[in-house]
CSV table of C-alpha atoms in Angstrom, one decimal:
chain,number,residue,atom,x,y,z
A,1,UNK,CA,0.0,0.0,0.0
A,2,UNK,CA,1.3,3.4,-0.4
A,3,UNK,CA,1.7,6.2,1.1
A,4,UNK,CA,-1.2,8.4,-1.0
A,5,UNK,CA,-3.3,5.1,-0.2
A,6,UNK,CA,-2.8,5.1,3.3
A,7,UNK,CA,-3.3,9.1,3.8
A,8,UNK,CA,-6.8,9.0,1.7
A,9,UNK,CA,-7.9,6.3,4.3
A,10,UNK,CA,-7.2,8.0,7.2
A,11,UNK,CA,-8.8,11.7,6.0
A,12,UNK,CA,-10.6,13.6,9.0
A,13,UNK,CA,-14.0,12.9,7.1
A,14,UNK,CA,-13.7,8.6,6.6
A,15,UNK,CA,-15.6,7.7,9.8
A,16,UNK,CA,-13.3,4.7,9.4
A,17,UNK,CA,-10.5,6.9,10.7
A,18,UNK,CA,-12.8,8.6,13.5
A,19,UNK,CA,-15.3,6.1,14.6
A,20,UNK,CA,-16.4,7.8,17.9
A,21,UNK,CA,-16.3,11.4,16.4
A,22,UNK,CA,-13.7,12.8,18.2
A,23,UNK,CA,-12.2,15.3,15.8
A,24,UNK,CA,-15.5,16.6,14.5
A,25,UNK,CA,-15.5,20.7,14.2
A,26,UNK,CA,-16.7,22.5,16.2
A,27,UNK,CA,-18.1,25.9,18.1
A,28,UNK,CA,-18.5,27.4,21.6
A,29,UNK,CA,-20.4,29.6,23.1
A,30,UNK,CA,-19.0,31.9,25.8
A,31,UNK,CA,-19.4,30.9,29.2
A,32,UNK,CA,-22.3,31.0,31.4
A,33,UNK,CA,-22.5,31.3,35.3
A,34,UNK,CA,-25.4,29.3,35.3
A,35,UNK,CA,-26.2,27.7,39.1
A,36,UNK,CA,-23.1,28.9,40.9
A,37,UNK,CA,-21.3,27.2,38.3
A,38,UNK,CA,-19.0,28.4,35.4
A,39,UNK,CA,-20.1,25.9,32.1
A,40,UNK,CA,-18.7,26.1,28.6
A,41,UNK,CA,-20.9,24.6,25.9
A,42,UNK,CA,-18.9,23.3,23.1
A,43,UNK,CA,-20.9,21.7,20.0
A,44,UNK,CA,-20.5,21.0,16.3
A,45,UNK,CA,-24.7,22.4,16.1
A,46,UNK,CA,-25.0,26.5,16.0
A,47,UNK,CA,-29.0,25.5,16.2
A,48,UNK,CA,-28.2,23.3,19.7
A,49,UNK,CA,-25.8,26.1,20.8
A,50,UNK,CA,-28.8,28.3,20.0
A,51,UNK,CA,-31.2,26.6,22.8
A,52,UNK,CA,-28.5,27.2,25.3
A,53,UNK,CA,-28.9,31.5,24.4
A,54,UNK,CA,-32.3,30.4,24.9
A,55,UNK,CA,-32.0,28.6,28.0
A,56,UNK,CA,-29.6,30.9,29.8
A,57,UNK,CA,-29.0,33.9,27.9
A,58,UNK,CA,-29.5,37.2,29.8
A,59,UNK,CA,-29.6,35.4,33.3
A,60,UNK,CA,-28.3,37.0,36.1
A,61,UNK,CA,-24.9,35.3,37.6
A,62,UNK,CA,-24.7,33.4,40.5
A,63,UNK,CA,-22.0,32.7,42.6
A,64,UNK,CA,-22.3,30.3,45.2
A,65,UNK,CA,-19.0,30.3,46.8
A,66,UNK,CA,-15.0,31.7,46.2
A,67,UNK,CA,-14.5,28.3,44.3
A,68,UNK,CA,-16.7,28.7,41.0
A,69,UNK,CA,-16.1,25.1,39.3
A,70,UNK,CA,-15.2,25.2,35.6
A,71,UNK,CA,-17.9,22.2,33.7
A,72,UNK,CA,-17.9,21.7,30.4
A,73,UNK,CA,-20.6,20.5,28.1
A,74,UNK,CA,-20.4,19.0,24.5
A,75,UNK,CA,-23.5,18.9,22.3
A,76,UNK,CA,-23.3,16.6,19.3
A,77,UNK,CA,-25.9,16.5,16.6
A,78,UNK,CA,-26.2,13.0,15.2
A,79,UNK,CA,-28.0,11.6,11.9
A,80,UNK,CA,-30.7,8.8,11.8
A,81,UNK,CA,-30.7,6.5,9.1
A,82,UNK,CA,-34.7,7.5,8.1
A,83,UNK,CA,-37.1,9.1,10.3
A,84,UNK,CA,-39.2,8.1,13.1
A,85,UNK,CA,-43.1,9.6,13.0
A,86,UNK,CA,-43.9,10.6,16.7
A,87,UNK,CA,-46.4,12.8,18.0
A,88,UNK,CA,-44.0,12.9,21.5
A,89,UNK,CA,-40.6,11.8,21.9
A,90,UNK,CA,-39.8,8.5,24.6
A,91,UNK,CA,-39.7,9.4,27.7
A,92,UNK,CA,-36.6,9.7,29.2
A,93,UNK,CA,-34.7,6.5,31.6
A,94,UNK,CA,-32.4,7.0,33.8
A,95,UNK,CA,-29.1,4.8,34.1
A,96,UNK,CA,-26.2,5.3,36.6
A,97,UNK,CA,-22.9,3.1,36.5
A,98,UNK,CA,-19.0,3.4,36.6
A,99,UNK,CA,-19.7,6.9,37.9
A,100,UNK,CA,-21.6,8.2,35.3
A,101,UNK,CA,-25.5,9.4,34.9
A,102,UNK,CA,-27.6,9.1,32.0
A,103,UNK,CA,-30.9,10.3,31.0
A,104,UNK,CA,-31.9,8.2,27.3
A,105,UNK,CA,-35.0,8.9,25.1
A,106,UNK,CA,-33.4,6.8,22.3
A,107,UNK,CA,-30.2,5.5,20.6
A,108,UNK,CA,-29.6,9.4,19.1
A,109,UNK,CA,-31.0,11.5,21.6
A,110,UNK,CA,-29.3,10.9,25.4
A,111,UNK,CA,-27.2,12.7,27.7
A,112,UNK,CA,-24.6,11.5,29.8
A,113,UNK,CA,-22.9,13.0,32.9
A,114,UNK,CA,-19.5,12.7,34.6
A,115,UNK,CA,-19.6,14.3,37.6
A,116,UNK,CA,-16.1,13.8,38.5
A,117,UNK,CA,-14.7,14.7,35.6
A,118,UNK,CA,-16.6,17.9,35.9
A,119,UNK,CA,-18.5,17.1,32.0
A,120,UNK,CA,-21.1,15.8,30.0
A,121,UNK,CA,-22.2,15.1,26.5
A,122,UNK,CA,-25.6,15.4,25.4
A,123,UNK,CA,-26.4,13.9,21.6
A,124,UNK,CA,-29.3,15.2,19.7
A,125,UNK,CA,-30.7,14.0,16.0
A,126,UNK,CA,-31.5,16.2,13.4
A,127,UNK,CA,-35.1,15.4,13.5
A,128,UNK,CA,-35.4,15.7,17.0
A,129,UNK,CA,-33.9,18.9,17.3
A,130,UNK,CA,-36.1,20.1,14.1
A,131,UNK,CA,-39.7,18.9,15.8
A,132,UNK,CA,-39.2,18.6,19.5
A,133,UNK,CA,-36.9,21.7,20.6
A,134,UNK,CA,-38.7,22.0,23.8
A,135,UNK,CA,-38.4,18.5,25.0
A,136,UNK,CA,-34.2,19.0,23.6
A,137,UNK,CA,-33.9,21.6,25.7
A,138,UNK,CA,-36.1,20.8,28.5
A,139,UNK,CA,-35.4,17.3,28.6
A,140,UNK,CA,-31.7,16.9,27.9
A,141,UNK,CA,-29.8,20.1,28.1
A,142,UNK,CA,-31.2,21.3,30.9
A,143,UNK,CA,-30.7,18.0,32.7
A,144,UNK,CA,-27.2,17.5,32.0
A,145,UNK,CA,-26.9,21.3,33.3
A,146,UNK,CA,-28.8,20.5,36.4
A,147,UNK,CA,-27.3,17.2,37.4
A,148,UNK,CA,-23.7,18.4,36.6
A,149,UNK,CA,-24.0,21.6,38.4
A,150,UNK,CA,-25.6,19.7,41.4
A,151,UNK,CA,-23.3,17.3,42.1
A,152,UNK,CA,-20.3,19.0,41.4
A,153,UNK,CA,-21.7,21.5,44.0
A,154,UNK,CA,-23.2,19.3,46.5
A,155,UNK,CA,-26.4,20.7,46.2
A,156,UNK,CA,-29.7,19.2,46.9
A,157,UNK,CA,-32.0,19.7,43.7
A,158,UNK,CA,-35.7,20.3,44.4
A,159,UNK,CA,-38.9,20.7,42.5
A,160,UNK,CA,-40.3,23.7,43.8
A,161,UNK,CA,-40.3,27.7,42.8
A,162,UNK,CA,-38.8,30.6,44.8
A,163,UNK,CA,-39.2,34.5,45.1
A,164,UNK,CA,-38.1,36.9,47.6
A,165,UNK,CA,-36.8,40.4,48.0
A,166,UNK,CA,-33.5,42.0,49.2
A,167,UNK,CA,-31.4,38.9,49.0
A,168,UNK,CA,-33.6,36.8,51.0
A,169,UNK,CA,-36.4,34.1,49.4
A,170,UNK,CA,-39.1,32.0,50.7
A,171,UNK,CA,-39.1,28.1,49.1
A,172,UNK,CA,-42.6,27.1,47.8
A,173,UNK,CA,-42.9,23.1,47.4
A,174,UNK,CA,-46.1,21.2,46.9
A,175,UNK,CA,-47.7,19.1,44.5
A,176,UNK,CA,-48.1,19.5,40.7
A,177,UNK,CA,-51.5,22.3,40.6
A,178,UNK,CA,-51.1,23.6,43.8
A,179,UNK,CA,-50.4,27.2,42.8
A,180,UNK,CA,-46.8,27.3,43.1
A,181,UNK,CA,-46.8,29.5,39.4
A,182,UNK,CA,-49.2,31.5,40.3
A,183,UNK,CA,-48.4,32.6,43.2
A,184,UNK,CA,-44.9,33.2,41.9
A,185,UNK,CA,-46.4,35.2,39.3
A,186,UNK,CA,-47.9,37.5,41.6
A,187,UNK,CA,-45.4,38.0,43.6
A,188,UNK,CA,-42.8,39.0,41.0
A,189,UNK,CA,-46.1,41.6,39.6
A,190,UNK,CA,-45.8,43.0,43.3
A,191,UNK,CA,-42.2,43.7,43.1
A,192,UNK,CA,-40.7,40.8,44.3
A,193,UNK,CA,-37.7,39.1,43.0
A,194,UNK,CA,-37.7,35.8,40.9
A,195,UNK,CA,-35.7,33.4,41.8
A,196,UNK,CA,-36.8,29.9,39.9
A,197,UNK,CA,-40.1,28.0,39.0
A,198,UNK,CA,-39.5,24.5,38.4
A,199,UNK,CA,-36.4,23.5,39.8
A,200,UNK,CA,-34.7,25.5,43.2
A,201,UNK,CA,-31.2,23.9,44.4
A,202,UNK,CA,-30.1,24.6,47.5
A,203,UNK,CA,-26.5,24.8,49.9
A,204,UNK,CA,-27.7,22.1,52.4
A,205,UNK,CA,-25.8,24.0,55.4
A,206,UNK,CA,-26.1,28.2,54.6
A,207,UNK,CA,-29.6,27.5,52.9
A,208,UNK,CA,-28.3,29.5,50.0
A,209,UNK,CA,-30.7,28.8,46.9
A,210,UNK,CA,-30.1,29.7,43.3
A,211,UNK,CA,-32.1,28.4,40.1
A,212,UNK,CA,-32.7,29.4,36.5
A,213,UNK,CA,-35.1,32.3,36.5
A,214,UNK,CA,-35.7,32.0,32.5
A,215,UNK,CA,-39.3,30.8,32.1
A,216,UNK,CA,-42.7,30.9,33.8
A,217,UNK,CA,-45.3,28.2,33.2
A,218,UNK,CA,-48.7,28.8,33.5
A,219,UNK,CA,-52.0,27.6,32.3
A,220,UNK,CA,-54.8,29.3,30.9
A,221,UNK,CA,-57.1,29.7,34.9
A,222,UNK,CA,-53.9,32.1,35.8
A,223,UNK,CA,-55.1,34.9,34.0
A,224,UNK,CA,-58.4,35.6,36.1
A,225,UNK,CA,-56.5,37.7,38.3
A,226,UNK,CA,-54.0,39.8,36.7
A,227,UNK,CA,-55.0,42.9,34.3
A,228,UNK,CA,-54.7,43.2,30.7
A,229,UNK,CA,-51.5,44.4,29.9
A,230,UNK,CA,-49.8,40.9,31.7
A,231,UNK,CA,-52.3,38.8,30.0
A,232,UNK,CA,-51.3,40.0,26.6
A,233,UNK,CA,-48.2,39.3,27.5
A,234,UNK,CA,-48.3,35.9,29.0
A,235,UNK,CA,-50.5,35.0,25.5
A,236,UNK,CA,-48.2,36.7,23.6
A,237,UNK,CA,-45.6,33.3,24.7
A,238,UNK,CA,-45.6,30.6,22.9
A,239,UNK,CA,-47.2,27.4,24.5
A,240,UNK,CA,-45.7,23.8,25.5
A,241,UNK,CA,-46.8,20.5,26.3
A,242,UNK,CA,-45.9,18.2,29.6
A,243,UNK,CA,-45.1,14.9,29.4
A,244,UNK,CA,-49.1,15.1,31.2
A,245,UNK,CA,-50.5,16.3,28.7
A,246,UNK,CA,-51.1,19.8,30.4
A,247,UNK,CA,-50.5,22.7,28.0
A,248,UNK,CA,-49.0,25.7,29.5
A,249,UNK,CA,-47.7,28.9,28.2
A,250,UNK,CA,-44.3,29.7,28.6
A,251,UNK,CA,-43.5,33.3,29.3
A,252,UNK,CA,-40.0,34.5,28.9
A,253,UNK,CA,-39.1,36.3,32.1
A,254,UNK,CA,-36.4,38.1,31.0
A,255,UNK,CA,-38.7,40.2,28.9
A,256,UNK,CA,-41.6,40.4,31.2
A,257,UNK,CA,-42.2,43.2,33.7
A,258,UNK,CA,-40.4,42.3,36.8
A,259,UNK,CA,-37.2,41.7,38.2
A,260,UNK,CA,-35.2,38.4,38.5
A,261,UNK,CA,-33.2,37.7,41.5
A,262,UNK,CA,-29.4,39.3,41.2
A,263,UNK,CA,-27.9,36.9,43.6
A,264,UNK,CA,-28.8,33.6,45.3
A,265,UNK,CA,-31.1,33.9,48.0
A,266,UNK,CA,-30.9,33.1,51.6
A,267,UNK,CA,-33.8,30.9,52.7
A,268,UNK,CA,-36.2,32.7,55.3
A,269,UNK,CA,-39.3,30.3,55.2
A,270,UNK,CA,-39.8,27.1,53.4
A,271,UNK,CA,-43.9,27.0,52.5
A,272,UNK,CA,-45.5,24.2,51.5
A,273,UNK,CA,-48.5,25.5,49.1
A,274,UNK,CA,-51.6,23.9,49.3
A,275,UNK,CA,-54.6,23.9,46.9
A,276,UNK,CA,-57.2,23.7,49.9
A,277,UNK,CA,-58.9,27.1,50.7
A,278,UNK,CA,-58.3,28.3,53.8
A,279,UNK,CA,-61.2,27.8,56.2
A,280,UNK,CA,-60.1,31.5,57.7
A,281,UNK,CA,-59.4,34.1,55.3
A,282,UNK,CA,-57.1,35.8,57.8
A,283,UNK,CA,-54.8,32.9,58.5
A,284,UNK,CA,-53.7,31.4,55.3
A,285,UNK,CA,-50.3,30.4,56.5
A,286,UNK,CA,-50.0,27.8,59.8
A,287,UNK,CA,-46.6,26.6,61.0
A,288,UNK,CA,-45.7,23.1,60.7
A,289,UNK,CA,-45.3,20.7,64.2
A,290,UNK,CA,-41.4,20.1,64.0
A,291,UNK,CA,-42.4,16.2,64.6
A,292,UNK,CA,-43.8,16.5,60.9
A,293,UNK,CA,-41.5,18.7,59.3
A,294,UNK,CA,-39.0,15.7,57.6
A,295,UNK,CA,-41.9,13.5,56.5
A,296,UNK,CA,-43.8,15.9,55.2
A,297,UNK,CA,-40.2,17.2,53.1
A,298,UNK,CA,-39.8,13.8,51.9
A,299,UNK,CA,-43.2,13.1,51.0
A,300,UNK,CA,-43.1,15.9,48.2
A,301,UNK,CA,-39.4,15.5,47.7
A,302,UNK,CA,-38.7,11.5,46.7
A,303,UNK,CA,-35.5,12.4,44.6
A,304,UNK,CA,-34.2,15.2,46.5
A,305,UNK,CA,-34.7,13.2,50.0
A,306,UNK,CA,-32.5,10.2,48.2
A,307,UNK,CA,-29.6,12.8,48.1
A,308,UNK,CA,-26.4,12.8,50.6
A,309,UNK,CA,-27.1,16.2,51.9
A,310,UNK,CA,-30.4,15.4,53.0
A,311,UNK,CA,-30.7,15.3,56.5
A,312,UNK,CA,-28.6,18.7,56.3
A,313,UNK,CA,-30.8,20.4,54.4
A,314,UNK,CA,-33.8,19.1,56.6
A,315,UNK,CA,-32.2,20.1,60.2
A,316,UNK,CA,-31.4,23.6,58.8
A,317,UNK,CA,-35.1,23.7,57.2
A,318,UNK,CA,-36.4,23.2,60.3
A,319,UNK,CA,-34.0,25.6,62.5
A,320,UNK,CA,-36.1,28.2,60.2
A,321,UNK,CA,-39.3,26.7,59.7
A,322,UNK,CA,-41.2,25.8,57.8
A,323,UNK,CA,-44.8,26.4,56.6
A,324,UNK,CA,-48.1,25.0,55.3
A,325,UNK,CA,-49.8,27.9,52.8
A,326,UNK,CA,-53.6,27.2,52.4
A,327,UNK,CA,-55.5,28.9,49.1
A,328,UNK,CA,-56.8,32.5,50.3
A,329,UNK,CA,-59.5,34.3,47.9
A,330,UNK,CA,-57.2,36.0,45.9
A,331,UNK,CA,-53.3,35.4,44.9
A,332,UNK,CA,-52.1,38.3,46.5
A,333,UNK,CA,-53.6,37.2,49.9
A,334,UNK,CA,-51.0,34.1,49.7
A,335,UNK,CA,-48.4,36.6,48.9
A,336,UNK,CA,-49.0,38.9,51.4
A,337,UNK,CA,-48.3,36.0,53.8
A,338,UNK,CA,-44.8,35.6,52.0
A,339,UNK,CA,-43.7,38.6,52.7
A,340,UNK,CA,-44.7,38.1,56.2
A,341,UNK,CA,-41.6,35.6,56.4
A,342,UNK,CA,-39.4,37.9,54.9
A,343,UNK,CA,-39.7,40.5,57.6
């Protein structure tokens, strides 16, 4: 063979001579303090790199201690042979082994996370990426950004929202419905300061909580109590589905009317919302016995209470207290007994 054979075999292109991808071109965004943490997305996709400017563009930057780890995370765009009709994409499973996490809709569309070595890799298909953004996005880039900046941090990852004012915030857990959103919503419309929605992750020990302040979900029965002007604006969003089948708006906060947290918050309260009215209008929010306080946490937490830091977070939780939120008439009657935590 010579040595013109053996060169034309071997060209960058011939997946022969790069089976796993490695030397594929490609771009990066600059970085984002996303989470406490500092995360460079590298990808050979300027449309994948685009969902990130979606995702965290604009955001205001966290820092969660003096030691800001440096992640990185590469996005590959891969190509089916054919294409695959579906109204909804598989739902994602979850695999763990030789220290890494993965979260799999299919063979082309997974991510997978190495906490240790501070990365992950999340691979897309063309097709996917073309019909099902939001679930690309929502589903596999913002995992891989939540797990890795989690567990690099230590931090204990919980499905709830959070607002507050002046650097301090009040944590609102509680089942799927219960108002969490909305009462979010009004609370930023009053002036207070937005935190996170869906997903708050919290120093076990200092109670320090930061999220992704970026969207606001919220169903069509939210708009009976705000005016015109914020339910053009909400409409004005464009709408997604849940794996539920619950459609939802999903308002861009960063061009809405209020003002996102600047800093992570220190916890003053942890409420959780309920969607029973209250049976008195003037006491909407009740302290919980202590007794209850790390069932009740772990009852509405299942992943978060699997997590090393647990038991922290719950002894500090309850060295503040923590708070059971009953439905008052209006939105801003729950509110108002928010900011009564807040001092």
């Amino acid at each position: 063979m010579t040595t013109t054979d053996l060169s034309s075999r071997h060209r960058p292109h011939d997946p022969c001579a790069d089976p796993f991808g490695e030397r594929i071109a490609q771009h990066t965004c600059p970085r984002r303090r996303i989470l406490g943490a500092d995360i460079r997305f590298h990808s050979d996709s300027e449309a994948l790199l685009a969902l990130v400017d979606a995702a965290y563009g604009g955001l205001p930057e966290h820092r969660l201690s003096l030691d800001v780890p440096q992640l990185r995370i590469d996005l590959r765009l891969a190509r089916r042979e054919g294409r695959i009709e579906m109204d909804e994409p598989p739902p994602v499973r979850m695999h763990a082994g030789a220290g890494l996490l993965c979260g799999v809709m299919d063979a082309c569309n997974y991510a997978v996370i190495a906490p240790s070595r501070c990365e992950a890799l999340v691979v897309v298909d063309e097709d996917m990426l073309l019909r099902h953004s939001y679930h690309v996005r929502y589903e596999l880039i913002e995992f891989a950004v939540f797990v890795l900046a989690s567990r690099t941090q230590s931090l204990v990852p919980l499905h709830g929202a959070c607002i507050g004012r002046e650097g301090r915030g009040v944590l609102l857990l509680g089942d799927s419905g219960a108002g969490k959103s909305t009462l979010s919503l009004h609370g930023w419309l009053r002036g207070m300061e937005f935190l996170a929605e869906d997903a708050v992750f919290v120093q076990p020990d200092r109670l320090l909580a930061t999220g992704v302040g970026n969207y606001l979900h919220l169903k069509e029965d939210a708009f009976r109590f705000v005016d015109d002007g914020v339910r053009e604006w909400i409409r004005g969003s464009p709408t997604i589905r849940r794996r539920s089948g619950v459609e939802k708006y999903e308002a861009d906060l960063r061009r809405g009317p209020g003002r996102l947290a600047p800093t992570p918050m220190k916890l003053a309260g942890i409420v959780l919302v309920s969607a029973q009215s209250a049976a008195d209008a003037s006491r909407l929010l009740a302290p919980l016995p202590a007794a209850a306080v790390p069932a009740a946490l772990a009852a509405d937490q299942p992943y978060a209470s699997a997590q090393p830091a647990w038991s922290r977070f719950v002894q500090a939780c309850l060295d503040i207290g923590v708070y059971r939120l009953d439905r008052g008439r209006h939105p801003d009657d729950g509110v108002a007994a928010l900011l009564s935590l807040l001092g």
